[in-house]
XYZ file of N, CA and C in Angstrom:
525
model
N 0.824 -1.196 0.000
C 0.000 0.000 0.000
C 0.863 1.252 0.000
N 1.915 1.255 0.792
C 2.825 2.387 0.861
C 4.230 1.890 0.521
N 4.600 1.891 -0.749
C 5.871 1.280 -1.140
C 7.116 2.034 -0.674
N 7.015 3.320 -0.442
C 8.186 4.105 -0.050
C 7.913 4.824 1.261
N 8.503 4.284 2.312
C 8.298 4.849 3.637
C 9.507 5.669 4.051
N 9.253 6.734 4.783
C 10.331 7.560 5.317
C 10.073 7.797 6.796
N 11.099 8.217 7.501
C 11.011 8.568 8.911
C 10.520 7.391 9.760
N 10.992 6.184 9.420
C 10.637 4.986 10.185
C 11.307 5.059 11.547
N 10.529 4.828 12.627
C 11.085 4.867 13.975
C 10.204 4.078 14.927
N 10.790 3.706 16.054
C 10.038 3.010 17.098
C 9.474 4.032 18.066
N 8.226 3.794 18.470
C 7.523 4.726 19.351
C 6.760 3.937 20.406
N 6.398 4.621 21.469
C 5.539 4.017 22.487
C 4.183 4.701 22.427
N 3.134 3.864 22.339
C 1.755 4.334 22.348
C 1.198 4.051 23.737
N 0.717 5.074 24.387
C 0.215 4.929 25.757
C -1.316 4.927 25.791
N -1.826 4.254 26.809
C -3.263 4.162 27.075
C -4.039 3.391 25.999
N -3.321 2.507 25.330
C -3.906 1.521 24.421
C -3.184 0.209 24.657
N -3.860 -0.896 24.346
C -3.180 -2.184 24.373
C -3.416 -2.880 23.038
N -2.471 -3.771 22.717
C -2.518 -4.565 21.483
C -3.127 -5.911 21.846
N -4.168 -6.329 21.089
C -4.932 -7.528 21.451
C -5.273 -8.348 20.206
N -5.109 -9.660 20.316
C -5.641 -10.593 19.330
C -7.122 -10.767 19.671
N -8.002 -9.977 19.036
C -9.387 -9.956 19.494
C -10.443 -10.063 18.408
N -10.038 -10.238 17.166
C -11.053 -10.304 16.107
C -10.575 -11.169 14.946
N -11.516 -11.792 14.234
C -11.133 -12.570 13.056
C -10.809 -11.648 11.883
N -9.851 -12.051 11.088
C -9.523 -11.324 9.855
C -10.006 -12.156 8.671
N -10.786 -11.551 7.818
C -11.345 -12.261 6.667
C -10.254 -12.876 5.799
N -9.140 -12.190 5.678
C -8.064 -12.691 4.812
C -7.531 -14.038 5.288
N -7.583 -14.304 6.588
C -7.130 -15.603 7.096
C -8.039 -16.725 6.600
N -9.319 -16.453 6.499
C -10.265 -17.445 5.970
C -10.092 -17.582 4.459
N -9.901 -16.444 3.779
C -9.712 -16.458 2.324
C -8.472 -17.255 1.935
N -7.438 -17.179 2.750
C -6.185 -17.885 2.453
C -6.119 -19.290 3.049
N -7.163 -19.675 3.763
C -7.229 -21.028 4.304
C -6.344 -21.273 5.512
N -5.971 -20.227 6.237
C -5.081 -20.413 7.392
C -5.806 -20.245 8.735
N -7.070 -19.821 8.701
C -7.859 -19.720 9.936
C -8.370 -21.098 10.321
N -8.516 -21.325 11.620
C -9.037 -22.600 12.125
C -10.302 -22.326 12.928
N -11.447 -22.325 12.224
C -12.713 -22.018 12.867
C -13.045 -23.006 13.978
N -12.771 -24.299 13.732
C -13.162 -25.333 14.699
C -12.442 -25.198 16.036
N -11.254 -24.608 16.050
C -10.520 -24.403 17.301
C -10.458 -22.925 17.700
N -11.177 -22.098 16.973
C -11.235 -20.656 17.206
C -9.859 -19.984 17.118
N -9.018 -20.477 16.236
C -7.701 -19.875 16.008
C -7.778 -19.070 14.715
N -8.263 -17.825 14.848
C -8.482 -16.995 13.664
C -8.264 -15.506 13.925
N -7.729 -15.166 15.074
C -7.635 -13.751 15.441
C -6.443 -13.039 14.826
N -6.700 -11.796 14.525
C -5.691 -10.849 14.090
C -5.505 -9.835 15.212
N -4.567 -8.931 15.004
C -4.266 -7.914 16.006
C -5.024 -6.625 15.752
N -5.376 -5.978 16.830
C -5.866 -4.607 16.787
C -5.486 -3.974 18.115
N -5.914 -2.756 18.288
C -5.660 -2.075 19.554
C -6.991 -1.659 20.144
N -6.941 -1.358 21.434
C -8.130 -0.852 22.116
C -7.683 0.086 23.224
N -8.520 1.057 23.560
C -8.177 1.933 24.683
C -8.023 1.129 25.967
N -7.007 1.458 26.764
C -6.778 0.783 28.043
C -5.910 1.699 28.914
N -6.537 2.342 29.881
C -5.807 3.262 30.759
C -4.605 2.578 31.389
N -3.458 3.226 31.296
C -2.242 2.727 31.921
C -1.460 1.725 31.093
N -2.061 1.176 30.062
C -1.356 0.215 29.195
C -0.509 0.971 28.179
N 0.435 0.263 27.568
C 1.216 0.852 26.481
C 1.919 -0.266 25.727
N 2.433 0.075 24.555
C 3.208 -0.875 23.761
C 4.082 -0.103 22.783
N 5.105 -0.786 22.305
C 5.991 -0.206 21.298
C 5.449 -0.545 19.916
N 5.471 0.447 19.040
C 4.995 0.290 17.664
C 5.991 0.959 16.724
N 5.790 0.766 15.455
C 6.595 1.446 14.440
C 5.785 2.603 13.876
N 6.410 3.749 13.766
C 5.790 4.909 13.121
C 6.587 5.202 11.854
N 5.912 5.707 10.844
C 6.550 6.060 9.582
C 5.652 7.026 8.833
N 6.200 7.606 7.807
C 5.420 8.461 6.914
C 5.545 7.894 5.503
N 4.420 7.719 4.824
C 4.515 7.346 3.401
C 4.860 8.589 2.596
N 5.643 8.411 1.544
C 5.951 9.551 0.686
C 4.675 9.986 -0.014
N 4.442 11.280 -0.043
C 3.171 11.827 -0.510
C 2.774 11.347 -1.901
N 3.719 11.244 -2.823
C 3.359 10.844 -4.188
C 2.883 9.395 -4.269
N 3.148 8.609 -3.247
C 2.731 7.215 -3.238
C 1.582 6.949 -2.262
N 1.016 8.004 -1.732
C -0.019 7.869 -0.723
C -1.309 7.338 -1.346
N -1.765 6.208 -0.833
C -3.009 5.610 -1.300
C -3.871 5.275 -0.094
N -4.500 6.288 0.455
C -5.329 6.069 1.640
C -6.531 5.196 1.309
N -7.058 5.315 0.091
C -8.184 4.465 -0.289
C -7.793 2.993 -0.236
N -6.616 2.664 -0.768
C -6.131 1.279 -0.715
C -5.847 0.847 0.723
N -5.320 1.753 1.521
C -5.053 1.448 2.925
C -6.360 1.129 3.659
N -7.376 1.943 3.451
C -8.672 1.690 4.100
C -9.257 0.354 3.643
N -9.108 0.009 2.388
C -9.604 -1.282 1.893
C -8.845 -2.435 2.530
N -7.521 -2.289 2.640
C -6.705 -3.356 3.228
C -7.027 -3.555 4.701
N -7.317 -2.487 5.386
C -7.593 -2.536 6.833
C -9.082 -2.315 7.084
N -9.912 -2.944 6.271
C -11.347 -2.649 6.221
C -12.100 -2.839 7.527
N -11.669 -3.761 8.361
C -12.454 -4.040 9.563
C -12.152 -3.094 10.720
N -11.096 -2.302 10.603
C -10.659 -1.449 11.710
C -11.275 -0.056 11.664
N -11.290 0.561 12.831
C -11.461 2.007 12.895
C -10.048 2.574 12.883
N -9.794 3.531 12.035
C -8.470 4.154 11.947
C -8.534 5.471 12.699
N -7.699 5.595 13.729
C -7.743 6.777 14.580
C -6.364 7.419 14.663
N -6.350 8.700 14.970
C -5.105 9.407 15.242
C -4.769 9.228 16.711
N -3.529 8.828 16.986
C -3.077 8.677 18.368
C -1.749 9.395 18.559
N -1.518 9.808 19.778
C -0.233 10.406 20.130
C 0.753 9.304 20.465
N 2.018 9.557 20.194
C 3.060 8.609 20.562
C 4.295 9.356 21.028
N 5.158 8.606 21.714
C 6.450 9.124 22.180
C 7.537 8.341 21.472
N 8.465 9.026 20.840
C 9.577 8.345 20.201
C 10.483 7.711 21.244
N 10.987 6.517 20.976
C 11.889 5.872 21.938
C 13.182 6.654 22.091
N 13.512 7.425 21.065
C 14.724 8.246 21.124
C 14.394 9.715 21.332
N 13.201 9.985 21.865
C 12.779 11.350 22.149
C 11.761 11.856 21.146
N 11.123 12.926 21.533
C 10.134 13.541 20.666
C 8.768 12.889 20.783
N 7.791 13.590 20.294
C 6.425 13.095 20.292
C 5.833 13.314 18.911
N 4.702 12.722 18.676
C 4.014 12.903 17.406
C 2.656 12.268 17.442
N 2.004 12.275 16.310
C 0.721 11.599 16.163
C 0.784 10.728 14.927
N 0.004 9.689 14.955
C -0.035 8.777 13.820
C -1.370 8.075 13.722
N -1.603 7.457 12.589
C -2.817 6.703 12.333
C -2.632 5.282 12.841
N -3.607 4.770 13.600
C -3.501 3.442 14.183
C -4.794 2.670 13.947
N -4.650 1.359 13.693
C -5.795 0.467 13.546
C -6.285 0.076 14.928
N -7.532 0.373 15.203
C -8.094 0.037 16.499
C -9.422 -0.688 16.318
N -9.935 -1.214 17.408
C -11.182 -1.978 17.347
C -12.306 -1.121 16.784
N -13.247 -1.782 16.192
C -14.409 -1.118 15.631
C -15.643 -1.873 16.101
N -16.708 -1.822 15.329
C -17.914 -2.595 15.611
C -18.416 -3.186 14.299
N -19.201 -4.218 14.401
C -19.810 -4.784 13.201
C -20.726 -3.760 12.539
N -21.402 -2.970 13.338
C -22.299 -1.946 12.799
C -21.534 -0.917 11.973
N -20.359 -0.513 12.452
C -19.547 0.436 11.682
C -19.054 -0.197 10.383
N -18.671 -1.470 10.438
C -18.229 -2.174 9.232
C -19.344 -2.186 8.191
N -20.542 -2.578 8.607
C -21.676 -2.658 7.683
C -22.025 -1.279 7.131
N -21.985 -0.254 7.968
C -22.287 1.100 7.500
C -21.288 1.558 6.433
N -20.042 1.177 6.585
C -19.010 1.613 5.635
C -18.960 0.746 4.376
N -19.053 -0.570 4.545
C -18.805 -1.485 3.432
C -20.041 -2.220 2.934
N -21.105 -2.238 3.739
C -22.356 -2.859 3.311
C -22.578 -4.254 3.875
N -23.830 -4.595 3.977
C -24.246 -5.895 4.505
C -23.760 -7.043 3.625
N -23.781 -6.852 2.303
C -23.376 -7.929 1.391
C -21.924 -8.345 1.623
N -21.032 -7.377 1.770
C -19.625 -7.708 2.012
C -19.459 -8.373 3.370
N -20.161 -7.864 4.363
C -20.123 -8.463 5.704
C -20.552 -9.928 5.642
N -21.653 -10.187 4.968
C -22.153 -11.556 4.843
C -21.162 -12.447 4.086
N -20.610 -11.938 2.992
C -19.735 -12.771 2.159
C -18.372 -13.032 2.790
N -17.891 -12.115 3.617
C -16.559 -12.297 4.208
C -16.586 -12.938 5.590
N -17.598 -12.681 6.356
C -17.608 -13.150 7.742
C -18.669 -14.216 8.000
N -19.901 -13.929 7.693
C -20.969 -14.909 7.930
C -20.729 -16.168 7.103
N -20.295 -16.006 5.843
C -20.035 -17.164 4.979
C -18.889 -18.023 5.509
N -18.003 -17.417 6.315
C -16.888 -18.166 6.909
C -17.316 -18.893 8.186
N -18.568 -18.707 8.601
C -19.054 -19.377 9.799
C -18.973 -18.541 11.063
N -18.718 -17.252 10.918
C -18.590 -16.366 12.075
C -19.891 -15.627 12.324
N -20.165 -15.332 13.581
C -21.362 -14.556 13.862
C -21.048 -13.092 14.168
N -19.761 -12.742 14.110
C -19.365 -11.353 14.369
C -17.902 -11.157 13.994
N -17.539 -9.889 13.868
C -16.128 -9.504 13.757
C -15.667 -9.032 15.133
N -16.390 -8.077 15.674
C -16.004 -7.395 16.911
C -16.931 -7.766 18.060
N -16.460 -7.517 19.283
C -17.288 -7.700 20.462
C -17.287 -9.104 21.028
N -16.232 -9.871 20.740
C -16.129 -11.215 21.327
C -15.934 -11.086 22.830
N -16.642 -11.877 23.616
C -16.424 -11.846 25.073
C -14.970 -12.203 25.404
N -14.472 -11.619 26.459
C -13.084 -11.867 26.857
C -12.843 -13.333 27.156
N -13.880 -14.055 27.587
C -13.736 -15.471 27.913
C -14.209 -16.383 26.770
N -14.261 -15.857 25.567
C -14.762 -16.617 24.409
C -13.850 -17.759 23.982
N -12.581 -17.674 24.346
C -11.633 -18.710 23.945
C -11.034 -18.506 22.565
N -11.361 -17.392 21.897
C -10.751 -17.142 20.586
C -9.248 -16.916 20.749
N -8.511 -17.375 19.745
C -7.046 -17.320 19.829
C -6.456 -16.800 18.521
N -5.190 -16.445 18.535
C -4.553 -15.956 17.315
C -4.539 -17.010 16.208
N -4.589 -16.544 14.978
C -4.359 -17.418 13.833
C -2.902 -17.874 13.929
N -2.640 -19.187 13.986
C -1.271 -19.667 14.218
C -0.248 -19.184 13.175
N -0.613 -19.181 11.919
C 0.316 -18.746 10.877
C 0.659 -17.271 11.056
N -0.338 -16.454 11.355
C -0.122 -15.026 11.560
C 0.723 -14.768 12.810
N 0.412 -15.458 13.894
C 1.191 -15.289 15.124
C 2.645 -15.678 14.882
N 2.861 -16.773 14.183
C 4.229 -17.202 13.875
C 4.952 -16.128 13.056
N 4.264 -15.588 12.077
C 4.845 -14.524 11.246
C 5.251 -13.328 12.114
N 4.379 -12.935 13.033
C 4.669 -11.800 13.917
C 5.876 -12.079 14.811
N 5.907 -13.265 15.422
C 7.011 -13.612 16.328
C 8.330 -13.696 15.556
N 8.308 -14.287 14.382
C 9.529 -14.342 13.569
C 9.995 -12.943 13.186
N 9.067 -12.067 12.863
C 9.433 -10.701 12.469
C 10.139 -9.959 13.602
N 9.643 -10.095 14.831
C 10.275 -9.375 15.946
C 11.507 -10.097 16.476
N 11.760 -11.298 15.977
C 12.916 -12.073 16.440
C 14.101 -12.021 15.469
N 13.946 -11.311 14.374
C 15.022 -11.226 13.379
C 16.223 -10.478 13.951
N 17.417 -10.829 13.474
C 18.599 -10.054 13.875
C 18.403 -8.585 13.492
N 18.831 -7.726 14.382
C 18.721 -6.303 14.116
C 17.481 -5.653 14.713
N 16.511 -6.465 15.120
C 15.323 -5.888 15.761
C 15.710 -5.448 17.166
N 15.351 -4.241 17.504
C 15.657 -3.703 18.822
C 15.001 -4.595 19.886
N 15.769 -5.068 20.867
C 15.191 -5.958 21.886
C 13.935 -5.409 22.551
N 13.875 -4.108 22.770
C 12.691 -3.521 23.403
C 11.441 -3.739 22.545
N 11.588 -3.718 21.233
C 10.447 -3.948 20.338
C 9.996 -5.406 20.425
N 10.956 -6.314 20.417
C 10.628 -7.743 20.563
C 9.950 -7.999 21.904
N 10.536 -7.475 22.961
C 9.989 -7.691 24.298
C 8.590 -7.107 24.429
N 8.376 -5.942 23.819
C 7.051 -5.337 23.860
C 6.036 -6.237 23.167
N 6.403 -6.783 22.015
C 5.452 -7.655 21.330
C 5.118 -8.868 22.192
N 6.124 -9.481 22.769
C 5.900 -10.697 23.553
C 5.194 -10.428 24.882
N 5.513 -9.304 25.511
C 5.018 -9.032 26.865
C 3.861 -8.045 26.934
N 3.636 -7.295 25.856
C 2.586 -6.272 25.875
C 1.543 -6.501 24.781
N 1.482 -7.715 24.266
C 0.450 -8.117 23.315
C -0.376 -9.198 23.989
N -1.682 -9.005 24.002
C -2.570 -9.860 24.777
C -3.455 -10.733 23.896
N -3.785 -11.901 24.445
C -4.836 -12.713 23.852
C -6.180 -12.087 24.233
N -7.254 -12.644 23.719
C -8.579 -12.037 23.912
C -8.987 -11.919 25.380
N -8.389 -12.728 26.278
C -8.749 -12.626 27.689
C -8.148 -11.414 28.372
N -7.270 -10.689 27.672
C -6.608 -9.474 28.171
C -5.755 -9.740 29.406
N -5.423 -10.999 29.670
C -4.557 -11.385 30.772
C -3.319 -12.091 30.222
N -3.540 -13.043 29.324
C -2.465 -13.844 28.767
C -1.734 -13.059 27.694
N -0.392 -13.004 27.813
C 0.417 -12.349 26.798
C 0.997 -13.385 25.837
N 1.461 -12.885 24.723
C 2.054 -13.781 23.730
C 3.235 -14.504 24.340
């Protein structure tokens, strides 16, 4: 979506937490979701007083900016502006994918898309799963995330944040 990024840096986002809390349609489309064991969750964020996590901030170069494509790729999320603190100083704001509602999804994309992407996959919702629902991360996606933060050259604080400040749907268990 954004082929040329500039000003890439690590930042801390406060008063939000990162949670595996919703199914991603693409996991079902690619055949990597496991409906029978409820292993189909992707990551999003949600407001949480006192919580925080490390994230990557960047700016896409203006001539390559495709917000329409970005919104399509991240269709199930609410995209919000959040403040962050640079790990090496400074502050800023950035766009972040956060939890939404099924009603907001339908209002933006329509009932037909909702039915074809989620209901047809056997799901009764995207958002609003109870904390004790037992839903878990999509294993292939979780593996991809863990491998990404474990590569040589990744700042240990970023890896540690992913492992220790990313929660399963119960908001107690960390990765």
